[in-house]
Every structure is written in structure tokens, then in C-alpha cells.
Amino acid sequence: MADTQLRTVLFHGLADHSRLSVLRELELGEQRVSDLVAATGLTQSNVSRHLACLWECGLVERERRGREIHYRLVAGIADLLASADAVLATTGERVRACPRYGAQRREAA
């Protein structure tokens, strides 16, 4: 798979508000599904579905401990999110105003 195709898959995995909420919580450290449910306000089934997606795409790791599964970010994801935050600190208003994907389009829908 070409670099641009791999990037497309990576960014598609990140292109969901709920998945980003889960990743944001995992930036704080390893967590269980119940921890993520409490922190994000998402339902248990929704968190589990998004974690399955993130795990299948290689963006999180998981470890079974007894009856519980603990999730954590793979190396580099926290840095990627920090880099995105740095870009948004500079260009956030233009991103927000994007006619294709920004806030104005969501408000019109």
C-alpha cells in the first residue's frame, strides 16, 4: 500500500468525534472500557465498538488482566495528536470555517 493510502486509512480511523474522545482519554493513560464510558459519556457498546475499530486499525493496544481488558495508545499516537493540536493552534479558525467539513456545514445540516 502506498504511503498516501496508508495515511488515508490512518486518518479515517481518526475521523470520528467519538473515537477522538476515546483517544483523548487514553492520552491520560491506560484505561478499561468502563473507565472510558464514565469519562466520555458514550454508551458501553459505543465505546467497545470504537475501541474495536481503533485496535483493528493498530491505533491502540490491549491487554487482558483477569476478566478486564486494559487499553492504551500505541507509540506515536499521542505525538500525532499533539502535532494536530499545534497545527490547530495556528490554523484552527480556518479549519473551523472550512466550507466542506467545518462548523458552518454541520450547522446547515
Short mmCIF file of C-alpha atoms in Angstrom, two decimals:
data_model
loop_
_atom_site.label_atom_id
_atom_site.label_comp_id
_atom_site.label_asym_id
_atom_site.label_seq_id
_atom_site.Cartn_x
_atom_site.Cartn_y
_atom_site.Cartn_z
CA MET A 1 0.00 0.00 0.00
CA ALA A 2 1.37 3.42 -0.94
CA ASP A 3 2.16 6.00 1.75
CA THR A 4 -0.84 8.14 0.80
CA GLN A 5 -3.16 5.14 1.00
CA LEU A 6 -1.83 4.24 4.45
CA ARG A 7 -2.29 7.83 5.59
CA THR A 8 -5.85 7.73 4.31
CA VAL A 9 -6.58 4.65 6.43
CA LEU A 10 -4.87 6.21 9.47
CA PHE A 11 -6.77 9.48 9.23
CA HIS A 12 -10.05 7.70 8.52
CA GLY A 13 -9.56 5.89 11.84
CA LEU A 14 -9.14 9.29 13.50
CA ALA A 15 -12.01 10.98 11.64
CA ASP A 16 -14.74 10.32 14.18
CA HIS A 17 -15.62 12.52 17.15
CA SER A 18 -16.29 9.56 19.45
CA ARG A 19 -13.04 7.79 18.53
CA LEU A 20 -11.13 11.01 19.15
CA SER A 21 -12.84 11.33 22.54
CA VAL A 22 -11.70 7.83 23.42
CA LEU A 23 -8.16 8.58 22.24
CA ARG A 24 -8.12 11.82 24.24
CA GLU A 25 -8.94 9.86 27.40
CA LEU A 26 -6.31 7.25 26.58
CA GLU A 27 -3.75 10.04 26.38
CA LEU A 28 -4.15 10.20 30.17
CA GLY A 29 -3.05 6.57 30.43
CA GLU A 30 -4.25 3.02 30.23
CA GLN A 31 -7.98 2.52 30.83
CA ARG A 32 -10.76 -0.07 30.82
CA VAL A 33 -13.98 0.20 28.83
CA SER A 34 -15.90 1.17 31.99
CA ASP A 35 -13.40 3.98 32.66
CA LEU A 36 -13.85 5.29 29.12
CA VAL A 37 -17.64 5.09 29.36
CA ALA A 38 -17.56 7.20 32.53
CA ALA A 39 -15.11 9.72 31.07
CA THR A 40 -16.70 10.18 27.64
CA GLY A 41 -20.40 9.76 28.39
CA LEU A 42 -20.69 7.32 25.49
CA THR A 43 -22.55 4.05 25.92
CA GLN A 44 -20.64 0.87 26.72
CA SER A 45 -21.49 -0.64 23.34
CA ASN A 46 -20.39 2.53 21.54
CA VAL A 47 -17.05 2.66 23.39
CA SER A 48 -16.47 -1.05 22.74
CA ARG A 49 -17.24 -0.63 19.05
CA HIS A 50 -14.85 2.32 18.70
CA LEU A 51 -12.12 0.52 20.65
CA ALA A 52 -12.51 -2.49 18.35
CA CYS A 53 -12.06 -0.18 15.35
CA LEU A 54 -9.04 1.53 16.89
CA TRP A 55 -7.49 -1.83 17.81
CA GLU A 56 -8.12 -3.36 14.37
CA CYS A 57 -6.51 -0.30 12.77
CA GLY A 58 -3.46 -0.57 15.05
CA LEU A 59 -4.02 2.69 16.93
CA VAL A 60 -4.47 1.18 20.40
CA GLU A 61 -3.11 -1.85 22.19
CA ARG A 62 -4.99 -4.01 24.65
CA GLU A 63 -4.03 -6.36 27.44
CA ARG A 64 -6.26 -8.80 29.28
CA ARG A 65 -5.85 -8.84 33.05
CA GLY A 66 -8.16 -11.41 34.53
CA ARG A 67 -11.64 -10.51 33.36
CA GLU A 68 -10.72 -6.96 32.36
CA ILE A 69 -9.14 -5.60 29.20
CA HIS A 70 -6.95 -2.52 29.52
CA TYR A 71 -6.42 -0.25 26.52
CA ARG A 72 -3.56 2.13 25.79
CA LEU A 73 -2.34 4.21 22.86
CA VAL A 74 0.30 2.76 20.57
CA ALA A 75 3.58 4.63 20.47
CA GLY A 76 3.35 7.78 18.39
CA ILE A 77 -0.40 8.43 18.62
CA ALA A 78 -0.06 10.91 21.48
CA ASP A 79 2.63 12.72 19.46
CA LEU A 80 0.37 12.75 16.40
CA LEU A 81 -2.49 14.25 18.41
CA ALA A 82 -0.12 16.85 19.93
CA SER A 83 1.07 17.75 16.43
CA ALA A 84 -2.55 18.17 15.32
CA ASP A 85 -3.14 20.47 18.29
CA ALA A 86 -0.10 22.54 17.28
CA VAL A 87 -1.42 22.90 13.74
CA LEU A 88 -4.86 23.86 15.07
CA ALA A 89 -3.31 26.48 17.34
CA THR A 90 -2.12 28.19 14.16
CA THR A 91 -4.90 27.42 11.69
CA GLY A 92 -7.87 26.49 13.87
CA GLU A 93 -10.11 29.33 12.70
CA ARG A 94 -9.61 28.40 9.05
CA VAL A 95 -10.22 24.74 9.83
CA ARG A 96 -13.40 25.66 11.74
CA ALA A 97 -14.57 27.75 8.76
CA CYS A 98 -13.83 25.04 6.18
CA PRO A 99 -16.82 25.01 3.80
CA ARG A 100 -16.59 21.24 3.27
CA TYR A 101 -16.08 19.95 6.81
CA GLY A 102 -16.16 22.86 9.27
CA ALA A 103 -18.73 24.13 11.73
CA GLN A 104 -20.79 26.03 9.15
CA ARG A 105 -21.50 22.85 7.19
CA ARG A 106 -22.54 20.95 10.34
CA GLU A 107 -24.84 23.81 11.39
CA ALA A 108 -26.52 23.82 7.97
CA ALA A 109 -27.15 20.06 8.08
#
